């Protein structure tokens, strides 16, 4: 007793919620939470980009909220979270998103920060059609790519889609028409 997080048996913990600050030691030991399904770090001020390498090893995660944290990037290893269903990145410093996100085939909800600059938002990638479980996309950019527009229209589960359509490019009207189908 009294050994702190180092002495705790955390392998069987399925759900972990942290907020504000004071959890640095716990964050440094995230990799020990091998059976974690829910990780809610909303508002956790101690979370750093460095901790993302531990989070990406929590293969069984279904729910991940990084809302209101200071992280600025999501590493390509995020595709190891093959069971992830909800990914909340609102109010973070993440600019764009790794292409690896499109390999999260069980993802149902992804929420990103809304900004007035399209270059900082998640750009819907080619290959998004493989994300067949996707039901909700909170803020993304539909670039001047007719293939992506076609792929989005093939997503049968989509219920809510908040996208910024770039219309300042030649031919963007064709993309908009395809997207509107």
Short mmCIF file of N, CA and C in Angstrom, two decimals:
data_model
loop_
_atom_site.label_atom_id
_atom_site.label_comp_id
_atom_site.label_asym_id
_atom_site.label_seq_id
_atom_site.Cartn_x
_atom_site.Cartn_y
_atom_site.Cartn_z
N UNK A 1 0.83 -1.19 0.00
CA UNK A 1 0.00 0.00 0.00
C UNK A 1 0.87 1.25 0.00
N UNK A 2 0.35 2.32 -0.56
CA UNK A 2 1.06 3.58 -0.56
C UNK A 2 2.15 3.67 -1.62
N UNK A 3 2.13 2.78 -2.61
CA UNK A 3 3.17 2.81 -3.64
C UNK A 3 2.77 3.61 -4.87
N UNK A 4 1.59 4.20 -4.86
CA UNK A 4 1.15 5.00 -5.99
C UNK A 4 0.77 4.13 -7.18
N UNK A 5 0.73 4.73 -8.34
CA UNK A 5 0.30 4.03 -9.55
C UNK A 5 1.23 2.87 -9.89
N UNK A 6 2.52 2.99 -9.56
CA UNK A 6 3.47 1.93 -9.89
C UNK A 6 3.09 0.60 -9.24
N UNK A 7 2.48 0.65 -8.07
CA UNK A 7 2.13 -0.57 -7.35
C UNK A 7 0.71 -1.05 -7.60
N UNK A 8 -0.03 -0.35 -8.42
CA UNK A 8 -1.42 -0.72 -8.65
C UNK A 8 -1.54 -1.78 -9.75
N UNK A 9 -2.51 -2.67 -9.59
CA UNK A 9 -2.81 -3.68 -10.60
C UNK A 9 -3.90 -3.09 -11.50
N UNK A 10 -3.50 -2.61 -12.67
CA UNK A 10 -4.44 -1.89 -13.53
C UNK A 10 -4.79 -2.66 -14.82
N UNK A 11 -4.27 -3.88 -14.96
CA UNK A 11 -4.48 -4.62 -16.21
C UNK A 11 -5.96 -4.87 -16.51
N UNK A 12 -6.79 -4.95 -15.47
CA UNK A 12 -8.19 -5.31 -15.68
C UNK A 12 -9.13 -4.11 -15.75
N UNK A 13 -8.60 -2.91 -15.65
CA UNK A 13 -9.42 -1.70 -15.74
C UNK A 13 -9.96 -1.57 -17.17
N UNK A 14 -11.27 -1.37 -17.30
CA UNK A 14 -11.90 -1.28 -18.62
C UNK A 14 -12.21 0.17 -19.02
N UNK A 15 -12.37 1.05 -18.04
CA UNK A 15 -12.77 2.43 -18.31
C UNK A 15 -11.97 3.38 -17.43
N UNK A 16 -11.47 4.46 -18.02
CA UNK A 16 -10.68 5.44 -17.28
C UNK A 16 -11.06 6.84 -17.74
N UNK A 17 -11.43 7.68 -16.79
CA UNK A 17 -11.73 9.09 -17.07
C UNK A 17 -10.82 9.96 -16.22
N UNK A 18 -10.21 10.93 -16.86
CA UNK A 18 -9.35 11.90 -16.16
C UNK A 18 -9.71 13.28 -16.68
N UNK A 19 -9.53 14.28 -15.84
CA UNK A 19 -9.78 15.64 -16.29
C UNK A 19 -8.91 16.61 -15.52
N UNK A 20 -8.77 17.77 -16.08
CA UNK A 20 -7.94 18.85 -15.53
C UNK A 20 -6.50 18.39 -15.40
N UNK A 21 -5.88 18.58 -14.24
CA UNK A 21 -4.45 18.27 -14.13
C UNK A 21 -4.17 17.45 -12.89
N UNK A 22 -2.94 16.99 -12.79
CA UNK A 22 -2.54 16.20 -11.63
C UNK A 22 -2.40 14.72 -11.94
N UNK A 23 -2.57 14.32 -13.18
CA UNK A 23 -2.51 12.90 -13.51
C UNK A 23 -1.30 12.48 -14.31
N UNK A 24 -0.21 13.24 -14.22
CA UNK A 24 0.98 12.96 -15.03
C UNK A 24 1.49 11.53 -14.84
N UNK A 25 1.58 11.07 -13.59
CA UNK A 25 2.08 9.71 -13.34
C UNK A 25 1.16 8.66 -13.96
N UNK A 26 -0.13 8.88 -13.85
CA UNK A 26 -1.08 7.94 -14.43
C UNK A 26 -0.94 7.92 -15.96
N UNK A 27 -0.82 9.08 -16.57
CA UNK A 27 -0.66 9.16 -18.02
C UNK A 27 0.61 8.45 -18.48
N UNK A 28 1.66 8.55 -17.68
CA UNK A 28 2.93 7.89 -18.03
C UNK A 28 2.84 6.37 -17.96
N UNK A 29 1.78 5.85 -17.34
CA UNK A 29 1.61 4.40 -17.20
C UNK A 29 0.39 3.89 -17.98
N UNK A 30 -0.10 4.66 -18.93
CA UNK A 30 -1.28 4.25 -19.69
C UNK A 30 -1.10 2.90 -20.37
N UNK A 31 0.10 2.60 -20.81
CA UNK A 31 0.35 1.36 -21.54
C UNK A 31 0.04 0.12 -20.69
N UNK A 32 0.01 0.27 -19.37
CA UNK A 32 -0.29 -0.85 -18.48
C UNK A 32 -1.78 -1.20 -18.45
N UNK A 33 -2.62 -0.29 -18.95
CA UNK A 33 -4.07 -0.51 -18.94
C UNK A 33 -4.46 -1.32 -20.19
N UNK A 34 -4.00 -2.55 -20.27
CA UNK A 34 -4.09 -3.34 -21.50
C UNK A 34 -5.51 -3.70 -21.93
N UNK A 35 -6.46 -3.72 -21.02
CA UNK A 35 -7.84 -4.10 -21.38
C UNK A 35 -8.78 -2.90 -21.46
N UNK A 36 -8.21 -1.71 -21.49
CA UNK A 36 -9.01 -0.48 -21.51
C UNK A 36 -9.88 -0.40 -22.76
N UNK A 37 -11.18 -0.13 -22.56
CA UNK A 37 -12.11 0.04 -23.68
C UNK A 37 -12.52 1.51 -23.83
N UNK A 38 -12.57 2.23 -22.71
CA UNK A 38 -13.00 3.63 -22.70
C UNK A 38 -11.91 4.48 -22.07
N UNK A 39 -11.44 5.49 -22.79
CA UNK A 39 -10.45 6.42 -22.26
C UNK A 39 -10.95 7.84 -22.51
N UNK A 40 -11.37 8.49 -21.45
CA UNK A 40 -11.91 9.84 -21.54
C UNK A 40 -10.94 10.79 -20.85
N UNK A 41 -10.21 11.55 -21.66
CA UNK A 41 -9.21 12.48 -21.14
C UNK A 41 -9.64 13.93 -21.38
N UNK A 42 -10.93 14.16 -21.52
CA UNK A 42 -11.44 15.51 -21.80
C UNK A 42 -10.94 16.51 -20.76
N UNK A 43 -10.30 17.57 -21.26
CA UNK A 43 -9.82 18.64 -20.40
C UNK A 43 -8.57 18.29 -19.60
N UNK A 44 -7.96 17.16 -19.88
CA UNK A 44 -6.77 16.72 -19.14
C UNK A 44 -5.56 17.54 -19.60
N UNK A 45 -5.18 18.50 -18.78
CA UNK A 45 -4.13 19.46 -19.15
C UNK A 45 -2.74 18.85 -19.21
N UNK A 46 -2.54 17.71 -18.56
CA UNK A 46 -1.21 17.09 -18.53
C UNK A 46 -0.94 16.19 -19.74
N UNK A 47 -1.94 15.95 -20.57
CA UNK A 47 -1.76 15.09 -21.73
C UNK A 47 -0.86 15.77 -22.75
N UNK A 48 0.14 15.05 -23.23
CA UNK A 48 1.07 15.59 -24.22
C UNK A 48 1.08 14.70 -25.46
N UNK A 49 1.67 15.20 -26.53
CA UNK A 49 1.83 14.40 -27.75
C UNK A 49 2.59 13.12 -27.46
N UNK A 50 3.50 13.18 -26.52
CA UNK A 50 4.30 12.01 -26.14
C UNK A 50 3.42 10.87 -25.62
N UNK A 51 2.35 11.19 -24.93
CA UNK A 51 1.45 10.17 -24.39
C UNK A 51 0.69 9.44 -25.49
N UNK A 52 0.60 10.04 -26.67
CA UNK A 52 -0.14 9.41 -27.76
C UNK A 52 0.47 8.07 -28.14
N UNK A 53 1.77 7.91 -27.96
CA UNK A 53 2.38 6.61 -28.30
C UNK A 53 1.87 5.51 -27.38
N UNK A 54 1.54 5.84 -26.13
CA UNK A 54 0.95 4.85 -25.22
C UNK A 54 -0.50 4.58 -25.60
N UNK A 55 -1.22 5.63 -25.90
CA UNK A 55 -2.63 5.49 -26.26
C UNK A 55 -2.79 4.61 -27.49
N UNK A 56 -1.89 4.77 -28.46
CA UNK A 56 -1.98 3.98 -29.70
C UNK A 56 -1.66 2.50 -29.48
N UNK A 57 -1.24 2.13 -28.29
CA UNK A 57 -1.00 0.71 -27.98
C UNK A 57 -2.17 0.09 -27.23
N UNK A 58 -3.19 0.87 -26.95
CA UNK A 58 -4.37 0.37 -26.24
C UNK A 58 -5.35 -0.19 -27.28
N UNK A 59 -4.98 -1.34 -27.83
CA UNK A 59 -5.63 -1.91 -29.00
C UNK A 59 -7.13 -2.15 -28.85
N UNK A 60 -7.62 -2.32 -27.63
CA UNK A 60 -9.03 -2.65 -27.42
C UNK A 60 -9.93 -1.43 -27.24
N UNK A 61 -9.34 -0.23 -27.28
CA UNK A 61 -10.14 1.00 -27.08
C UNK A 61 -11.30 1.08 -28.06
N UNK A 62 -12.47 1.43 -27.53
CA UNK A 62 -13.64 1.68 -28.37
C UNK A 62 -14.01 3.17 -28.34
N UNK A 63 -13.66 3.84 -27.25
CA UNK A 63 -14.01 5.25 -27.07
C UNK A 63 -12.77 6.00 -26.63
N UNK A 64 -12.44 7.08 -27.34
CA UNK A 64 -11.29 7.91 -26.99
C UNK A 64 -11.67 9.37 -27.13
N UNK A 65 -11.66 10.08 -26.00
CA UNK A 65 -11.91 11.52 -26.02
C UNK A 65 -10.65 12.25 -25.58
N UNK A 66 -10.16 13.09 -26.48
CA UNK A 66 -9.01 13.95 -26.20
C UNK A 66 -9.46 15.42 -26.21
N UNK A 67 -10.76 15.62 -26.14
CA UNK A 67 -11.35 16.96 -26.22
C UNK A 67 -10.76 17.88 -25.16
N UNK A 68 -10.41 19.10 -25.61
CA UNK A 68 -9.93 20.11 -24.68
C UNK A 68 -8.54 19.86 -24.13
N UNK A 69 -7.77 19.01 -24.80
CA UNK A 69 -6.39 18.76 -24.36
C UNK A 69 -5.43 19.57 -25.23
N UNK A 70 -4.16 19.52 -24.89
CA UNK A 70 -3.15 20.29 -25.63
C UNK A 70 -2.44 19.48 -26.71
N UNK A 71 -2.95 18.31 -27.06
CA UNK A 71 -2.24 17.54 -28.08
C UNK A 71 -2.29 18.28 -29.41
N UNK A 72 -1.25 18.09 -30.21
CA UNK A 72 -1.18 18.78 -31.50
C UNK A 72 -1.06 17.82 -32.67
N UNK A 73 -0.84 16.53 -32.41
CA UNK A 73 -0.78 15.59 -33.53
C UNK A 73 -1.26 14.21 -33.11
N UNK A 74 -1.78 13.52 -34.11
CA UNK A 74 -2.21 12.14 -33.94
C UNK A 74 -1.26 11.30 -34.80
N UNK A 75 -0.48 10.42 -34.18
CA UNK A 75 0.51 9.66 -34.95
C UNK A 75 -0.13 8.62 -35.87
N UNK A 76 0.61 8.19 -36.90
CA UNK A 76 0.09 7.18 -37.82
C UNK A 76 -0.28 5.87 -37.11
N UNK A 77 0.32 5.61 -35.96
CA UNK A 77 0.05 4.38 -35.21
C UNK A 77 -1.38 4.33 -34.69
N UNK A 78 -2.14 5.40 -34.87
CA UNK A 78 -3.54 5.42 -34.43
C UNK A 78 -4.32 4.30 -35.12
N UNK A 79 -3.85 3.86 -36.29
CA UNK A 79 -4.56 2.79 -37.00
C UNK A 79 -4.50 1.45 -36.27
N UNK A 80 -3.68 1.36 -35.22
CA UNK A 80 -3.62 0.15 -34.40
C UNK A 80 -4.86 0.03 -33.50
N UNK A 81 -5.59 1.12 -33.35
CA UNK A 81 -6.80 1.12 -32.51
C UNK A 81 -7.97 0.60 -33.35
N UNK A 82 -7.86 -0.64 -33.77
CA UNK A 82 -8.79 -1.20 -34.76
C UNK A 82 -10.22 -1.37 -34.26
N UNK A 83 -10.45 -1.27 -32.96
CA UNK A 83 -11.82 -1.40 -32.42
C UNK A 83 -12.45 -0.04 -32.10
N UNK A 84 -11.70 1.04 -32.36
CA UNK A 84 -12.17 2.38 -32.00
C UNK A 84 -13.47 2.73 -32.73
N UNK A 85 -14.47 3.16 -31.96
CA UNK A 85 -15.77 3.54 -32.52
C UNK A 85 -16.03 5.04 -32.40
N UNK A 86 -15.51 5.67 -31.35
CA UNK A 86 -15.71 7.11 -31.14
C UNK A 86 -14.36 7.76 -30.88
N UNK A 87 -14.09 8.85 -31.62
CA UNK A 87 -12.82 9.56 -31.52
C UNK A 87 -13.15 11.05 -31.47
N UNK A 88 -12.94 11.67 -30.31
CA UNK A 88 -13.28 13.08 -30.10
C UNK A 88 -12.01 13.91 -29.98
N UNK A 89 -11.80 14.77 -30.95
CA UNK A 89 -10.62 15.64 -30.99
C UNK A 89 -10.99 17.12 -30.94
N UNK A 90 -12.20 17.42 -30.50
CA UNK A 90 -12.62 18.82 -30.47
C UNK A 90 -11.77 19.62 -29.48
N UNK A 91 -11.57 20.87 -29.82
CA UNK A 91 -10.85 21.82 -28.96
C UNK A 91 -9.44 21.34 -28.60
N UNK A 92 -8.77 20.73 -29.57
CA UNK A 92 -7.36 20.37 -29.42
C UNK A 92 -6.55 21.25 -30.36
N UNK A 93 -5.24 21.05 -30.38
CA UNK A 93 -4.37 21.79 -31.30
C UNK A 93 -3.99 20.95 -32.51
N UNK A 94 -4.73 19.88 -32.75
CA UNK A 94 -4.43 19.00 -33.88
C UNK A 94 -4.74 19.72 -35.18
N UNK A 95 -3.75 19.75 -36.06
CA UNK A 95 -3.91 20.36 -37.38
C UNK A 95 -3.92 19.23 -38.39
N UNK A 96 -5.04 19.09 -39.09
CA UNK A 96 -5.17 17.96 -40.01
C UNK A 96 -5.22 16.67 -39.21
N UNK A 97 -5.14 15.55 -39.89
CA UNK A 97 -5.14 14.25 -39.23
C UNK A 97 -4.33 13.29 -40.08
N UNK A 98 -3.73 12.33 -39.44
CA UNK A 98 -2.97 11.32 -40.15
C UNK A 98 -3.86 10.57 -41.13
N UNK A 99 -3.30 10.21 -42.28
CA UNK A 99 -4.02 9.38 -43.25
C UNK A 99 -4.44 8.06 -42.62
N UNK A 100 -3.75 7.65 -41.56
CA UNK A 100 -4.02 6.37 -40.91
C UNK A 100 -5.44 6.30 -40.35
N UNK A 101 -6.06 7.44 -40.09
CA UNK A 101 -7.42 7.45 -39.53
C UNK A 101 -8.38 6.70 -40.44
N UNK A 102 -8.15 6.75 -41.74
CA UNK A 102 -9.07 6.08 -42.66
C UNK A 102 -9.00 4.55 -42.54
N UNK A 103 -8.03 4.05 -41.80
CA UNK A 103 -7.92 2.60 -41.57
C UNK A 103 -8.60 2.18 -40.27
N UNK A 104 -9.32 3.08 -39.66
CA UNK A 104 -10.11 2.75 -38.46
C UNK A 104 -11.50 2.33 -38.95
N UNK A 105 -11.58 1.10 -39.42
CA UNK A 105 -12.77 0.62 -40.13
C UNK A 105 -14.01 0.50 -39.25
N UNK A 106 -13.85 0.43 -37.94
CA UNK A 106 -15.00 0.32 -37.04
C UNK A 106 -15.44 1.69 -36.49
N UNK A 107 -14.73 2.74 -36.90
CA UNK A 107 -15.04 4.08 -36.40
C UNK A 107 -16.44 4.51 -36.82
N UNK A 108 -17.24 4.91 -35.83
CA UNK A 108 -18.61 5.38 -36.09
C UNK A 108 -18.71 6.89 -35.98
N UNK A 109 -17.95 7.48 -35.05
CA UNK A 109 -18.03 8.92 -34.81
C UNK A 109 -16.63 9.51 -34.73
N UNK A 110 -16.43 10.59 -35.48
CA UNK A 110 -15.19 11.35 -35.34
C UNK A 110 -15.57 12.82 -35.28
N UNK A 111 -15.06 13.47 -34.25
CA UNK A 111 -15.35 14.89 -34.07
C UNK A 111 -14.03 15.63 -33.97
N UNK A 112 -13.89 16.65 -34.80
CA UNK A 112 -12.66 17.44 -34.82
C UNK A 112 -13.00 18.90 -34.55
N UNK A 113 -11.97 19.69 -34.37
CA UNK A 113 -12.14 21.11 -34.08
C UNK A 113 -12.59 21.85 -35.32
N UNK A 114 -13.60 22.68 -35.14
CA UNK A 114 -14.04 23.54 -36.23
C UNK A 114 -13.18 24.79 -36.21
N UNK A 115 -12.65 25.13 -37.36
CA UNK A 115 -11.83 26.33 -37.46
C UNK A 115 -12.23 27.06 -38.75
N UNK A 116 -11.85 28.29 -38.86
CA UNK A 116 -12.20 29.05 -40.05
C UNK A 116 -11.17 28.87 -41.15
N UNK A 117 -10.13 28.11 -40.88
CA UNK A 117 -9.10 27.87 -41.90
C UNK A 117 -9.14 26.41 -42.30
N UNK A 118 -9.52 26.15 -43.53
CA UNK A 118 -9.69 24.78 -44.01
C UNK A 118 -8.40 23.97 -43.92
N UNK A 119 -7.26 24.63 -44.07
CA UNK A 119 -5.99 23.88 -44.05
C UNK A 119 -5.68 23.27 -42.68
N UNK A 120 -6.38 23.70 -41.64
CA UNK A 120 -6.16 23.15 -40.31
C UNK A 120 -7.15 22.03 -39.96
N UNK A 121 -8.14 21.85 -40.80
CA UNK A 121 -9.19 20.87 -40.51
C UNK A 121 -8.84 19.51 -41.12
N UNK A 122 -9.55 18.47 -40.67
CA UNK A 122 -9.36 17.13 -41.23
C UNK A 122 -9.89 17.12 -42.65
N UNK A 123 -9.04 16.75 -43.57
CA UNK A 123 -9.41 16.66 -44.98
C UNK A 123 -9.86 15.23 -45.25
N UNK A 124 -11.10 15.08 -45.68
CA UNK A 124 -11.61 13.74 -45.96
C UNK A 124 -10.70 13.06 -46.98
N UNK A 125 -10.18 11.88 -46.65
CA UNK A 125 -9.18 11.23 -47.51
C UNK A 125 -9.80 10.30 -48.55
N UNK A 126 -9.05 10.06 -49.61
CA UNK A 126 -9.41 8.98 -50.53
C UNK A 126 -9.32 7.68 -49.74
N UNK A 127 -10.24 6.78 -49.99
CA UNK A 127 -10.28 5.54 -49.23
C UNK A 127 -11.27 5.58 -48.09
N UNK A 128 -11.95 6.71 -47.91
CA UNK A 128 -12.91 6.84 -46.81
C UNK A 128 -14.09 5.88 -46.99
N UNK A 129 -14.30 5.41 -48.21
CA UNK A 129 -15.42 4.47 -48.46
C UNK A 129 -15.27 3.19 -47.65
N UNK A 130 -14.05 2.86 -47.23
CA UNK A 130 -13.80 1.64 -46.45
C UNK A 130 -14.24 1.81 -44.99
N UNK A 131 -14.52 3.03 -44.59
CA UNK A 131 -14.98 3.30 -43.22
C UNK A 131 -16.50 3.12 -43.17
N UNK A 132 -16.94 1.93 -43.44
CA UNK A 132 -18.36 1.63 -43.61
C UNK A 132 -19.21 1.85 -42.36
N UNK A 133 -18.61 1.84 -41.19
CA UNK A 133 -19.36 2.04 -39.94
C UNK A 133 -19.60 3.51 -39.64
N UNK A 134 -18.94 4.41 -40.37
CA UNK A 134 -18.98 5.84 -40.07
C UNK A 134 -20.41 6.38 -40.13
N UNK A 135 -20.84 6.97 -38.99
CA UNK A 135 -22.19 7.53 -38.89
C UNK A 135 -22.18 9.04 -38.67
N UNK A 136 -21.11 9.54 -38.05
CA UNK A 136 -21.08 10.96 -37.70
C UNK A 136 -19.68 11.53 -37.92
N UNK A 137 -19.62 12.61 -38.69
CA UNK A 137 -18.37 13.33 -38.91
C UNK A 137 -18.61 14.77 -38.50
N UNK A 138 -17.92 15.19 -37.46
CA UNK A 138 -18.05 16.56 -36.98
C UNK A 138 -16.88 17.38 -37.48
N UNK A 139 -17.10 18.12 -38.52
CA UNK A 139 -16.17 19.09 -39.09
C UNK A 139 -15.00 18.45 -39.84
N UNK A 140 -15.10 18.52 -41.14
CA UNK A 140 -14.04 18.04 -42.02
C UNK A 140 -14.10 18.89 -43.29
N UNK A 141 -13.09 18.73 -44.12
CA UNK A 141 -13.02 19.47 -45.37
C UNK A 141 -13.20 18.49 -46.53
N UNK A 142 -14.09 18.83 -47.43
CA UNK A 142 -14.20 18.10 -48.68
C UNK A 142 -13.43 18.93 -49.70
N UNK A 143 -12.25 18.45 -50.04
CA UNK A 143 -11.41 19.18 -50.98
C UNK A 143 -11.95 19.09 -52.39
N UNK A 144 -11.18 19.55 -53.33
CA UNK A 144 -11.58 19.55 -54.73
C UNK A 144 -11.26 18.19 -55.35
N UNK A 145 -11.91 17.14 -54.86
CA UNK A 145 -11.61 15.77 -55.28
C UNK A 145 -12.92 15.02 -55.49
N UNK A 146 -13.26 14.79 -56.74
CA UNK A 146 -14.54 14.16 -57.05
C UNK A 146 -14.60 12.73 -56.53
N UNK A 147 -13.46 12.04 -56.49
CA UNK A 147 -13.45 10.66 -55.97
C UNK A 147 -13.86 10.62 -54.50
N UNK A 148 -13.35 11.56 -53.71
CA UNK A 148 -13.71 11.61 -52.29
C UNK A 148 -15.20 11.90 -52.15
N UNK A 149 -15.72 12.81 -52.96
CA UNK A 149 -17.15 13.13 -52.92
C UNK A 149 -17.98 11.89 -53.23
N UNK A 150 -17.55 11.10 -54.22
CA UNK A 150 -18.26 9.86 -54.56
C UNK A 150 -18.20 8.87 -53.40
N UNK A 151 -17.02 8.74 -52.81
CA UNK A 151 -16.85 7.80 -51.70
C UNK A 151 -17.73 8.17 -50.50
N UNK A 152 -17.80 9.45 -50.20
CA UNK A 152 -18.64 9.89 -49.07
C UNK A 152 -20.10 9.55 -49.35
N UNK A 153 -20.53 9.73 -50.59
CA UNK A 153 -21.93 9.43 -50.93
C UNK A 153 -22.22 7.93 -50.84
N UNK A 154 -21.19 7.09 -50.83
CA UNK A 154 -21.37 5.63 -50.71
C UNK A 154 -21.46 5.17 -49.25
N UNK A 155 -21.17 6.05 -48.31
CA UNK A 155 -21.21 5.68 -46.89
C UNK A 155 -22.67 5.59 -46.44
N UNK A 156 -23.18 4.38 -46.36
CA UNK A 156 -24.60 4.15 -46.11
C UNK A 156 -25.04 4.47 -44.68
N UNK A 157 -24.12 4.43 -43.73
CA UNK A 157 -24.49 4.63 -42.32
C UNK A 157 -24.50 6.10 -41.90
N UNK A 158 -23.99 6.99 -42.74
CA UNK A 158 -23.86 8.41 -42.36
C UNK A 158 -25.21 9.00 -41.96
N UNK A 159 -25.23 9.60 -40.76
CA UNK A 159 -26.43 10.27 -40.27
C UNK A 159 -26.18 11.76 -40.09
N UNK A 160 -24.95 12.11 -39.73
CA UNK A 160 -24.61 13.52 -39.51
C UNK A 160 -23.24 13.79 -40.12
N UNK A 161 -23.21 14.81 -40.98
CA UNK A 161 -21.97 15.12 -41.69
C UNK A 161 -21.82 16.63 -41.74
N UNK A 162 -20.80 17.15 -41.07
CA UNK A 162 -20.53 18.59 -41.08
C UNK A 162 -19.24 18.80 -41.86
N UNK A 163 -19.37 19.29 -43.08
CA UNK A 163 -18.18 19.48 -43.91
C UNK A 163 -18.12 20.90 -44.45
N UNK A 164 -16.90 21.30 -44.68
CA UNK A 164 -16.61 22.56 -45.36
C UNK A 164 -16.23 22.17 -46.77
N UNK A 165 -16.94 22.68 -47.75
CA UNK A 165 -16.66 22.36 -49.15
C UNK A 165 -15.86 23.51 -49.75
N UNK A 166 -14.68 23.18 -50.23
CA UNK A 166 -13.83 24.20 -50.86
C UNK A 166 -14.37 24.49 -52.26
N UNK A 167 -14.82 25.70 -52.46
CA UNK A 167 -15.42 26.05 -53.75
C UNK A 167 -14.58 27.03 -54.56
N UNK A 168 -13.40 27.35 -54.06
CA UNK A 168 -12.60 28.36 -54.75
C UNK A 168 -11.75 27.79 -55.89
N UNK A 169 -11.87 26.48 -56.14
CA UNK A 169 -11.06 25.85 -57.19
C UNK A 169 -11.87 25.64 -58.46
N UNK A 170 -11.20 25.68 -59.63
CA UNK A 170 -11.91 25.38 -60.88
C UNK A 170 -12.44 23.94 -60.82
N UNK A 171 -13.66 23.76 -61.25
CA UNK A 171 -14.25 22.42 -61.25
C UNK A 171 -14.90 22.03 -59.94
N UNK A 172 -14.86 22.91 -58.96
CA UNK A 172 -15.43 22.57 -57.66
C UNK A 172 -16.95 22.36 -57.74
N UNK A 173 -17.58 22.99 -58.73
CA UNK A 173 -19.03 22.80 -58.89
C UNK A 173 -19.37 21.34 -59.18
N UNK A 174 -18.49 20.64 -59.90
CA UNK A 174 -18.70 19.21 -60.21
C UNK A 174 -18.60 18.40 -58.92
N UNK A 175 -17.65 18.75 -58.07
CA UNK A 175 -17.48 18.05 -56.79
C UNK A 175 -18.71 18.27 -55.92
N UNK A 176 -19.20 19.50 -55.87
CA UNK A 176 -20.38 19.82 -55.07
C UNK A 176 -21.59 19.03 -55.57
N UNK A 177 -21.77 18.97 -56.89
CA UNK A 177 -22.90 18.22 -57.46
C UNK A 177 -22.80 16.74 -57.10
N UNK A 178 -21.61 16.18 -57.19
CA UNK A 178 -21.41 14.76 -56.85
C UNK A 178 -21.71 14.52 -55.38
N UNK A 179 -21.26 15.42 -54.56
CA UNK A 179 -21.45 15.31 -53.12
C UNK A 179 -22.93 15.40 -52.75
N UNK A 180 -23.68 16.20 -53.49
CA UNK A 180 -25.09 16.43 -53.19
C UNK A 180 -25.99 15.27 -53.61
N UNK A 181 -25.46 14.31 -54.34
CA UNK A 181 -26.28 13.17 -54.81
C UNK A 181 -26.84 12.37 -53.68
#
